[in-house]
XYZ file of C-alpha atoms in Angstrom:
711
model
C 0.000 0.000 0.000
C 2.822 2.402 0.869
C 4.463 1.650 -2.360
C 1.366 2.407 -4.345
C 0.902 5.695 -2.446
C 4.447 6.709 -3.154
C 4.035 6.005 -6.828
C 0.719 7.873 -7.005
C 2.453 10.971 -8.278
C 1.718 13.136 -5.170
C 4.739 14.865 -3.645
C 5.609 13.952 -0.042
C 6.611 16.342 2.800
C 10.154 15.017 2.553
C 10.247 16.063 -1.073
C 9.614 19.683 -0.180
C 5.831 19.739 -0.119
C 4.411 23.083 1.109
C 0.851 23.061 2.578
C -1.410 25.678 1.017
C -3.509 27.880 3.340
C -7.171 27.032 3.429
C -9.726 29.657 2.285
C -11.551 29.569 5.628
C -8.375 30.453 7.559
C -7.713 33.332 5.182
C -11.229 34.674 5.719
C -10.959 34.466 9.546
C -7.604 36.269 9.526
C -8.988 39.009 7.300
C -12.041 39.526 9.533
C -9.892 39.685 12.680
C -7.590 42.255 11.094
C -10.459 44.466 10.001
C -12.121 44.140 13.412
C -8.993 45.218 15.277
C -8.563 48.129 12.952
C -12.190 49.137 13.579
C -11.816 48.907 17.355
C -8.591 50.832 17.650
C -9.313 53.415 14.987
C -11.355 55.716 17.301
C -8.646 55.551 19.960
C -5.913 56.413 17.511
C -8.002 59.202 16.024
C -8.792 60.671 19.472
C -5.116 60.604 20.427
C -4.180 62.346 17.225
C -6.814 65.031 17.842
C -5.518 65.570 21.393
C -1.949 65.940 20.177
C -3.056 68.434 17.576
C -4.952 70.498 20.169
C -1.926 70.511 22.493
C 0.338 71.634 19.668
C -2.065 74.438 18.799
C -2.243 75.490 22.474
C 1.574 75.550 22.748
C 1.832 77.651 19.592
C -0.770 80.082 20.890
C 0.933 80.380 24.276
C 4.318 81.275 22.767
C 3.028 83.401 19.878
C 3.957 87.077 19.765
C 0.593 88.224 18.446
C -1.730 86.218 20.766
C -4.003 88.072 23.161
C -3.871 87.653 26.930
C -7.173 85.732 26.923
C -5.874 83.339 24.250
C -2.610 82.726 26.138
C -4.515 82.082 29.404
C -6.840 79.573 27.733
C -3.860 77.834 26.115
C -1.988 77.652 29.436
C -5.028 76.143 31.156
C -5.353 73.510 28.435
C -1.677 72.566 28.663
C -1.854 72.353 32.474
C -4.802 69.988 32.329
C -3.009 67.852 29.714
C 0.249 68.020 31.770
C 2.194 69.195 28.716
C 5.123 70.781 30.566
C 7.793 71.773 27.954
C 5.869 74.725 26.477
C 4.870 75.848 29.983
C 8.498 75.779 31.173
C 9.575 77.622 28.042
C 6.980 80.331 28.679
C 8.175 80.807 32.289
C 11.897 80.726 31.524
C 12.032 84.090 29.750
C 12.742 82.875 26.235
C 9.118 83.562 25.273
C 7.252 86.875 25.590
C 6.813 88.003 29.200
C 3.028 87.851 28.883
C 3.279 84.124 28.141
C 4.885 83.469 31.517
C 2.307 85.632 33.270
C -0.461 83.617 31.550
C 1.066 80.394 32.904
C 1.279 81.864 36.416
C -2.343 82.976 36.235
C -3.378 79.507 35.051
C -1.476 77.893 37.952
C -3.200 80.266 40.377
C -6.641 79.353 39.024
C -6.090 75.628 38.578
C -8.034 73.168 40.709
C -6.582 69.792 41.687
C -7.072 67.202 38.942
C -6.786 63.428 38.774
C -3.771 61.925 37.055
C -3.649 58.126 36.855
C -6.267 57.895 39.619
C -4.435 60.219 42.039
C -5.172 63.833 42.876
C -2.488 66.099 41.442
C -1.928 69.820 41.934
C 0.489 72.095 40.093
C 3.467 70.204 38.603
C 6.654 70.448 40.648
C 8.636 70.999 37.468
C 7.133 74.469 37.174
C 8.300 75.697 40.594
C 11.815 76.904 39.703
C 10.704 78.522 36.434
C 7.934 80.261 38.382
C 10.473 81.538 40.956
C 12.665 82.851 38.147
C 9.607 84.607 36.679
C 8.977 86.309 40.035
C 12.570 87.532 40.176
C 12.550 88.664 36.570
C 9.355 90.690 36.217
C 9.272 94.332 37.300
C 5.570 95.161 37.110
C 3.770 95.073 40.460
C 0.751 93.506 38.796
C 2.877 90.726 37.328
C 4.653 90.119 40.633
C 1.281 89.796 42.392
C 0.213 87.170 39.866
C 3.440 85.231 40.341
C 3.139 85.402 44.147
C -0.411 84.129 44.006
C 0.752 81.256 41.811
C 3.452 80.320 44.337
C 0.828 79.833 47.078
C 0.088 76.376 45.672
C 3.674 75.316 46.514
C 4.134 74.970 50.310
C 7.859 74.238 49.937
C 10.844 75.984 51.459
C 12.107 77.146 48.051
C 8.733 78.730 47.262
C 8.452 80.304 50.723
C 11.987 81.677 50.462
C 11.081 83.331 47.158
C 7.939 84.853 48.659
C 9.851 86.065 51.748
C 12.023 88.135 49.437
C 9.004 90.287 48.578
C 7.853 91.348 52.063
C 10.425 94.063 52.551
C 9.505 97.730 52.592
C 11.418 98.294 49.359
C 8.533 96.639 47.475
C 5.249 98.356 46.615
C 2.326 97.844 48.980
C 0.321 95.578 46.601
C 3.325 93.265 46.214
C 3.928 93.110 49.961
C 0.248 92.424 50.673
C 0.215 89.650 48.073
C 3.384 88.192 49.646
C 1.925 88.175 53.160
C -1.261 86.509 51.886
C 0.816 83.903 50.068
C 2.854 83.162 53.190
C -0.293 82.664 55.287
C -1.708 80.247 52.740
C 1.591 78.404 52.361
C 2.420 78.038 56.042
C -0.857 78.451 57.927
C 0.791 81.018 60.258
C -2.182 83.352 60.469
C -1.041 84.919 63.725
C 2.015 86.571 62.135
C -0.141 88.983 60.124
C 1.883 91.561 58.128
C 4.745 91.998 60.588
C 8.009 91.707 58.648
C 10.104 91.173 61.775
C 7.949 88.358 63.092
C 7.918 86.619 59.727
C 11.685 86.994 59.469
C 12.251 85.559 62.956
C 9.913 82.671 62.281
C 11.601 81.880 58.997
C 15.079 81.970 60.530
C 13.920 79.442 63.157
C 12.272 76.914 60.853
C 13.967 77.083 57.479
C 16.701 74.617 58.520
C 14.437 72.075 60.208
C 14.738 68.466 59.069
C 12.277 67.564 56.343
C 10.059 65.480 58.648
C 9.797 68.222 61.249
C 9.163 70.787 58.548
C 6.251 68.791 57.123
C 4.778 68.253 60.595
C 5.010 71.965 61.317
C 3.205 72.865 58.124
C 0.579 70.137 58.626
C -0.330 71.340 62.120
C -0.483 74.971 61.072
C -2.555 74.216 57.981
C -4.949 72.065 59.998
C -5.486 74.903 62.478
C -5.993 77.358 59.648
C -8.437 75.028 57.901
C -10.428 74.599 61.125
C -10.590 78.339 61.633
C -11.656 78.946 58.063
C -14.257 76.217 58.366
C -15.612 77.827 61.510
C -15.740 81.226 59.849
C -17.391 79.744 56.768
C -20.008 78.008 58.884
C -20.719 81.171 60.824
C -21.077 83.097 57.582
C -23.366 80.426 56.162
C -25.486 80.552 59.312
C -25.820 84.317 58.960
C -26.817 83.962 55.327
C -29.381 81.311 56.194
C -30.828 83.390 59.019
C -30.981 86.450 56.775
C -32.911 84.499 54.149
C -35.216 83.124 56.834
C -36.115 86.686 57.858
C -36.417 87.735 54.250
C -38.795 84.874 53.608
C -40.927 85.769 56.624
C -41.197 89.353 55.380
C -42.136 88.288 51.840
C -45.872 88.183 50.980
C -47.286 84.696 50.499
C -47.955 85.341 46.835
C -44.279 86.128 46.171
C -42.692 83.311 48.161
C -42.546 80.627 45.470
C -39.912 82.417 43.319
C -37.816 83.047 46.416
C -38.042 79.390 47.429
C -37.010 78.269 43.949
C -34.025 80.633 44.023
C -32.944 79.329 47.436
C -33.232 75.715 46.270
C -30.850 76.443 43.403
C -28.292 78.187 45.635
C -24.804 76.710 45.977
C -24.921 76.943 49.779
C -26.186 73.608 51.177
C -27.616 75.243 54.278
C -29.687 77.598 52.167
C -31.013 74.706 50.085
C -31.986 72.829 53.240
C -33.745 75.932 54.554
C -35.700 76.235 51.301
C -37.070 72.705 51.610
C -37.878 73.243 55.282
C -39.866 76.391 54.459
C -41.605 74.679 51.537
C -42.781 71.872 53.820
C -44.067 74.465 56.267
C -46.039 76.177 53.506
C -47.707 72.902 52.583
C -48.522 72.151 56.216
C -50.246 75.530 56.385
C -52.268 74.629 53.265
C -50.655 77.365 51.196
C -50.058 76.394 47.544
C -46.638 76.596 45.926
C -45.954 77.588 42.336
C -44.634 75.512 39.464
C -41.218 77.119 39.901
C -40.819 75.342 43.254
C -41.623 71.967 41.708
C -39.134 72.618 38.898
C -36.404 73.580 41.387
C -37.132 70.522 43.558
C -36.854 68.252 40.517
C -33.479 69.807 39.665
C -32.221 69.022 43.158
C -32.846 65.304 42.560
C -29.310 65.383 41.150
C -27.846 67.262 44.129
C -24.486 66.099 45.491
C -25.882 65.746 49.028
C -28.087 62.661 49.556
C -30.139 64.409 52.239
C -31.017 67.148 49.730
C -31.997 64.549 47.142
C -34.216 62.904 49.754
C -36.143 66.047 50.690
C -36.329 67.049 47.021
C -37.995 63.743 46.161
C -40.463 64.095 49.027
C -41.391 67.653 48.044
C -41.702 66.747 44.366
C -44.026 63.903 45.331
C -46.178 66.188 47.478
C -46.410 68.875 44.810
C -47.110 66.484 41.945
C -50.142 65.042 43.750
C -51.471 61.758 42.420
C -49.043 61.838 39.483
C -45.474 60.720 40.127
C -43.030 63.046 38.409
C -41.022 61.029 35.835
C -37.785 62.622 37.019
C -38.308 61.016 40.443
C -38.406 57.577 38.835
C -35.348 58.405 36.742
C -33.476 59.517 39.849
C -34.575 56.382 41.679
C -33.133 54.141 38.976
C -29.674 55.685 39.305
C -29.738 56.337 43.070
C -27.103 54.578 45.181
C -27.562 56.198 48.582
C -30.022 54.457 50.973
C -31.253 57.705 52.529
C -32.203 59.281 49.209
C -33.556 56.005 47.859
C -35.820 55.667 50.914
C -37.560 58.949 50.117
C -37.800 58.199 46.404
C -39.242 54.732 47.011
C -41.833 56.174 49.382
C -42.926 58.604 46.676
C -42.955 55.929 43.976
C -45.055 53.629 46.191
C -48.027 55.990 45.764
C -48.393 54.943 42.137
C -46.097 51.993 41.452
C -45.220 50.901 37.929
C -42.972 48.366 36.267
C -39.807 50.458 36.530
C -40.421 51.113 40.218
C -40.934 47.396 40.855
C -37.560 46.522 39.351
C -35.718 49.132 41.403
C -37.622 48.206 44.570
C -36.616 44.578 44.165
C -32.962 45.639 44.073
C -33.285 47.672 47.291
C -35.378 44.992 49.013
C -32.468 42.596 48.717
C -29.890 45.181 49.791
C -30.531 45.018 53.533
C -30.319 48.815 53.824
C -32.759 51.219 55.400
C -34.441 51.502 51.998
C -35.615 47.876 52.189
C -38.764 48.886 54.083
C -40.076 51.462 51.558
C -39.049 49.049 48.803
C -41.301 46.416 50.362
C -44.096 48.991 50.675
C -43.787 49.781 46.964
C -43.912 46.079 46.069
C -46.917 45.579 48.355
C -48.750 48.458 46.666
C -47.869 47.002 43.260
C -49.113 43.556 44.279
C -52.388 44.939 45.637
C -52.932 46.805 42.360
C -52.275 43.673 40.331
C -49.014 44.904 38.806
C -46.977 41.830 39.757
C -48.376 39.716 36.932
C -45.203 38.161 35.624
C -44.482 34.808 37.315
C -40.793 35.648 37.123
C -41.257 38.914 39.018
C -43.573 37.349 41.582
C -41.118 34.543 42.208
C -38.210 36.981 42.527
C -40.148 39.065 45.053
C -41.250 35.948 46.927
C -37.680 34.645 47.200
C -36.384 38.026 48.370
C -39.129 38.369 50.979
C -38.519 34.873 52.331
C -34.821 35.625 52.638
C -35.493 38.869 54.493
C -38.043 37.198 56.758
C -35.379 34.791 57.978
C -33.320 37.575 59.519
C -35.526 40.608 60.117
C -39.281 40.163 59.686
C -41.183 43.432 59.543
C -44.923 44.173 59.307
C -44.726 45.198 55.665
C -42.816 42.016 54.783
C -45.462 39.939 56.547
C -48.225 41.644 54.557
C -46.289 41.266 51.315
C -45.692 37.560 51.933
C -49.389 37.067 52.648
C -50.319 38.729 49.341
C -47.863 37.046 46.952
C -46.981 33.886 48.890
C -48.266 30.359 48.402
C -50.135 28.207 50.908
C -46.966 27.392 52.846
C -46.128 31.080 53.086
C -49.605 31.837 54.422
C -49.250 29.060 56.988
C -46.108 30.826 58.105
C -47.959 34.131 58.248
C -50.694 32.465 60.322
C -48.086 31.391 62.877
C -47.247 35.056 63.359
C -50.738 35.663 64.726
C -49.210 34.474 67.999
C -46.109 36.691 67.708
C -45.073 38.663 70.821
C -44.899 41.776 68.618
C -48.254 43.521 68.271
C -47.244 45.064 64.940
C -46.395 41.638 63.535
C -49.682 40.171 64.809
C -51.668 43.005 63.253
C -49.798 42.645 59.962
C -50.415 38.890 59.888
C -54.129 39.328 60.592
C -54.354 42.082 58.002
C -52.723 39.851 55.383
C -55.060 36.918 56.079
C -58.301 38.848 56.634
C -59.223 39.060 52.905
C -58.981 35.262 52.591
C -62.236 33.475 53.564
C -60.431 30.263 54.488
C -58.732 32.074 57.368
C -61.929 33.642 58.777
C -62.386 31.170 61.645
C -58.710 31.344 62.600
C -58.732 35.145 62.850
C -61.940 35.137 64.913
C -60.490 32.487 67.209
C -57.272 34.414 67.782
C -59.115 37.712 68.255
C -61.235 36.216 71.054
C -58.049 35.831 73.099
C -56.321 39.004 71.859
C -58.308 42.254 72.244
C -55.674 44.085 70.197
C -56.849 42.152 67.116
C -60.451 43.294 67.489
C -60.121 45.631 64.497
C -58.792 42.783 62.358
C -61.756 40.635 63.410
C -64.038 43.457 62.315
C -62.258 43.661 58.960
C -62.666 39.946 58.371
C -66.345 40.057 59.360
C -66.859 43.093 57.153
C -65.404 41.255 54.174
C -67.027 37.881 54.667
C -70.050 38.231 56.969
C -71.568 41.759 56.945
C -74.862 40.510 58.411
C -76.787 40.632 61.669
C -75.060 37.427 62.711
C -71.686 38.997 61.942
C -72.617 42.027 64.046
C -73.547 39.803 66.987
C -70.320 37.852 66.485
C -68.235 41.042 66.578
C -70.063 42.204 69.706
C -69.051 38.979 71.437
C -65.324 39.683 70.829
C -63.651 41.866 73.435
C -61.812 45.005 72.357
C -58.951 46.809 74.071
C -61.297 49.634 75.131
C -65.033 50.200 75.220
C -64.615 52.997 72.692
C -62.840 50.660 70.270
C -65.666 48.166 70.590
C -68.297 50.822 69.950
C -66.458 52.247 66.942
C -66.048 48.787 65.444
C -69.730 48.010 65.837
C -70.680 51.384 64.382
C -68.484 50.860 61.346
C -69.932 47.428 60.742
C -73.454 48.742 61.300
C -73.017 51.148 58.419
C -72.384 48.215 56.086
C -75.371 46.091 57.077
C -78.385 46.336 54.801
C -81.403 48.305 56.109
C -83.750 45.315 56.328
C -81.034 43.269 58.038
C -80.300 46.162 60.412
C -83.985 46.466 61.318
C -84.204 42.779 62.065
C -81.058 42.991 64.167
C -82.294 46.035 66.097
C -85.571 44.325 66.990
C -83.605 41.418 68.446
C -81.389 43.578 70.694
C -82.308 43.919 74.357
C -80.186 46.996 74.988
C -82.099 50.080 73.748
C -78.836 52.022 73.543
C -77.381 49.535 71.049
C -80.674 49.573 69.189
C -80.609 53.362 68.896
C -76.970 53.416 67.727
C -77.636 50.821 65.041
C -80.841 52.406 63.792
C -79.360 55.914 63.714
C -76.546 54.764 61.480
C -78.956 53.117 59.085
C -81.346 56.079 59.227
C -78.516 58.484 58.393
C -77.373 56.309 55.509
C -80.934 56.191 54.189
C -81.225 59.985 54.395
C -77.964 60.470 52.502
C -79.067 58.125 49.714
C -82.847 58.038 49.894
C -83.391 56.218 46.626
C -81.712 53.030 47.800
C -84.448 51.813 50.165
C -88.240 51.891 49.941
C -90.446 54.414 51.731
C -92.070 51.615 53.681
C -88.689 50.528 55.034
C -87.753 54.117 55.829
C -90.917 54.460 57.920
C -90.184 51.234 59.744
C -86.639 52.386 60.541
C -87.851 55.772 61.784
C -90.629 54.246 63.908
C -88.266 51.721 65.451
C -85.751 54.476 66.230
C -88.418 56.683 67.824
C -89.705 53.802 69.951
C -86.176 52.967 71.090
C -85.589 56.576 72.051
C -88.792 56.588 74.088
C -87.546 53.528 75.946
C -84.342 55.435 76.692
C -86.435 58.330 78.016
C -85.650 60.688 75.131
C -88.965 62.078 73.836
C -87.183 64.922 72.034
C -85.069 62.369 70.199
C -88.171 60.429 69.233
C -89.687 63.537 67.666
C -86.439 64.388 65.880
C -86.241 60.891 64.405
C -89.673 61.226 62.792
C -89.822 64.908 61.863
C -91.123 65.584 58.376
C -91.731 61.970 57.393
C -95.517 61.964 57.160
C -96.282 65.347 55.589
C -95.418 64.382 52.024
C -97.013 60.919 52.089
C -100.513 60.243 50.740
C -102.906 59.442 53.616
C -104.219 56.279 52.014
C -100.768 54.628 51.808
C -98.360 53.136 54.334
C -101.000 52.937 57.036
C -99.047 50.611 59.298
C -95.919 52.751 59.227
C -97.910 55.941 59.586
C -99.715 54.559 62.635
C -96.493 53.535 64.388
C -94.898 56.916 63.792
C -98.025 58.793 64.850
C -98.265 56.826 68.073
C -94.570 57.346 68.827
C -94.895 61.074 68.237
C -98.080 61.264 70.317
C -96.345 59.451 73.179
C -93.440 61.887 72.955
C -95.729 64.924 72.936
C -97.703 63.611 75.919
C -94.491 62.999 77.781
C -93.401 66.561 77.078
C -96.838 67.985 77.923
C -97.593 69.219 74.397
C -101.281 68.314 74.562
C -102.169 70.589 71.654
C -100.034 68.642 69.153
C -102.092 67.197 66.278
C -100.878 63.649 66.903
C -102.206 63.804 70.480
C -105.798 64.213 69.330
C -105.708 60.804 67.678
C -103.816 59.062 70.492
C -105.573 56.005 71.980
C -106.187 55.781 75.762
C -103.273 53.369 76.160
C -100.796 56.092 75.144
C -102.349 58.529 77.597
C -102.047 55.968 80.378
C -98.394 55.291 79.538
C -97.708 59.026 79.461
C -99.505 59.519 82.778
C -97.468 56.777 84.370
C -94.208 58.271 83.096
C -95.101 61.800 84.151
C -96.074 60.689 87.644
C -92.897 58.656 87.926
C -90.828 61.678 86.857
C -92.897 64.092 89.025
C -93.705 66.231 86.007
C -96.036 69.163 86.573
C -98.312 68.382 83.639
C -99.262 64.969 85.088
C -102.401 66.592 86.509
C -103.348 67.854 83.030
C -103.117 64.313 81.715
C -105.231 63.070 84.640
C -107.919 65.669 84.061
C -108.055 64.890 80.324
C -108.284 61.154 80.872
C -111.098 61.544 83.412
C -113.002 64.045 81.337
C -112.598 62.733 77.792
C -111.356 59.185 77.719
C -113.060 57.180 80.457
C -116.070 56.328 78.314
C -113.813 55.081 75.507
C -111.567 53.035 77.780
C -111.878 49.314 78.119
C -112.257 47.647 81.491
C -108.596 46.651 81.469
C -107.571 50.216 80.745
C -109.831 51.522 83.525
C -108.290 49.019 85.895
C -104.844 50.121 84.832
C -105.867 53.731 85.427
C -106.977 52.896 88.970
C -103.711 51.024 89.563
C -101.652 54.006 88.448
C -103.554 56.357 90.748
C -103.425 53.937 93.687
C -99.693 53.362 93.187
C -98.773 57.030 93.181
C -101.325 58.844 95.393
C -98.766 61.201 96.899
C -97.539 62.199 93.462
C -101.092 62.682 92.322
C -101.874 64.945 95.235
C -98.699 66.913 94.596
C -99.490 67.436 90.942
C -103.181 67.878 91.609
C -102.587 71.136 93.431
C -102.310 72.821 90.033
C -105.603 71.356 88.749
C -108.972 72.988 89.399
C -110.467 69.887 90.967
C -112.478 71.710 93.693
C -112.257 70.256 97.211
C -112.450 66.661 96.076
C -109.457 64.445 96.689
C -108.070 63.308 93.309
C -107.927 59.719 94.480
C -111.646 59.743 95.201
C -112.391 60.499 91.547
C -111.533 56.978 90.440
C -112.160 54.971 93.610
C -115.949 55.506 93.619
C -115.980 56.791 97.179
C -117.748 60.017 96.166
C -119.795 58.448 93.379
C -118.753 61.315 91.082
C -116.972 61.221 87.715
C -114.646 64.138 87.184
C -115.022 66.540 84.335
C -112.398 68.642 82.682
C -114.558 71.719 83.440
C -115.748 72.864 86.837
C -119.133 71.231 87.815
C -121.842 73.824 88.313
C -123.574 74.026 91.686
C -126.613 71.778 91.843
C -125.565 69.613 88.847
C -125.293 65.934 89.448
C -122.198 64.426 87.907
C -122.526 61.171 85.992
C -122.054 57.988 87.903
C -118.588 56.483 87.416
C -119.072 53.194 85.515
C -118.180 49.973 87.213
């Protein structure tokens, strides 16, 4: 076989065979080359552009015909880019003098920048050229600029150069600039502008070892920084207090622009004051303009997290039911827990998909913001926004994890809403928690579920603090007379709590059911409370129940008030009900109301009331008994009327009852009878038959024989 292969005419590797590249390998190499060129092309182009800009800036700095503004801008650009050769050339004297002055001015104005991740100030390489510039220039203005530039160099060489300018041979502006530079370089504020003291100090410290020298400067600069900080704080406090007084003196209509201006101020204390005053305006129910909302939204990007927090709260309060979109944008990028807490609380008012995603991140963070994040997720779940199984599972897992370490009421509620049956069993166990807040949260989470009704009622019977949760469960699942009686059997923490719970449930019971319940209650006070609630609801929405039922409710309420001894209340409960009704309709209801009103009028002694004329003898007897029992003065009027007008219409049982009333309260009758014109006949003899006379409401004329009292 080998022999045949060798003789096949194909060259072997040993014979100098060279393997040809495959087309696929060529294509891959070509694509890789083009890709690398595409990736690095922007970098190369950017570097080339930067080099070109630096070259242009160097040319402008050293040009004879450039203006001072152009040279200053060029020097700033070269300082930021750390392009030192043209800067050194400008300071050395080979270039125009104005070029060196431009570099010194740029050094004076430069802020510390970051170079390779570290904070860098003015380059050390520019110190000696800057000192030579100070020695070379003659103009006082130029010397002042050079001295101010040297303040950024707290070195002995720089200080020695500045010390050379404090002598009296120099102009006053140069000396003042030198003293200011020395104070900033060394921190020796106490030396002031005394040449002798500065000279003595310098002679003592200029030869210190490097370590001691640095320690000396560090201590002095720290003291100076503390003093400046104290002065700055005092000044800020004065500014804040001045604006507080200005705000108080500003009319309410002009305060919104001032608040917006203060919110945009660079002083943090003034911004905090603006939000404090804005909150006070809202508490006093004074509206704020759109400019305040715009300024608050701008402060959502403030450097201070506490400002971002109050800005989010104010923006939420001013936007009302609508969440400002900038609040949600700020929430998505927020990293500080304090600011995120406020933003989450605002977003929880109207949660959406973006808020849910951010809330899930903070819920799992373990920070202070976890609680408002859970509140936002709970609001989203209750509004049906957690539809995605993936989101619901992510929230469920996060809540379970948090519950293991730090269960909170909002987490318990959230687990009850989105959890499965095992989660709800766990929530049910928390009904026995030693924490009242946890117990209330667990009951609140389970109350909407009918399968947990019996468990909540059972726990509430042994825990008066859960009475409100028992009411909620009954309200949701059993708003009936039986539910009302069940709630009444559960103790509350206070009598007031029990009454308020029953009243709230009473307002939800249907009118027919409430009437049936009231008729079954033994306590007239409970009956009145229940019927008043239903009567008030019927008056607010009269079209919901029939007229017949309205009359029954009013009659029952009036009767209950009479039992409680409140005739005025009975009249108030039935005022105006009968006037607009046709006389041929609702006879049963009309009769009950008329009798209740007649009883109330008799009790009050209003015998001329129209309802009294139609009152049956039984009502007069009841009224007489009540008036005698209460020692009311008009009891004698009732007695006279009964004897004169009603005896013939009374049944034997009613006459017997009349005799019993008079026999039971003879002393009261005699006391009230003093006001009646009954002659010299004892009132008790009028109904006992001892005189054989029947009384009349009018005086009996002499010689007339009164009718015989019937047996």
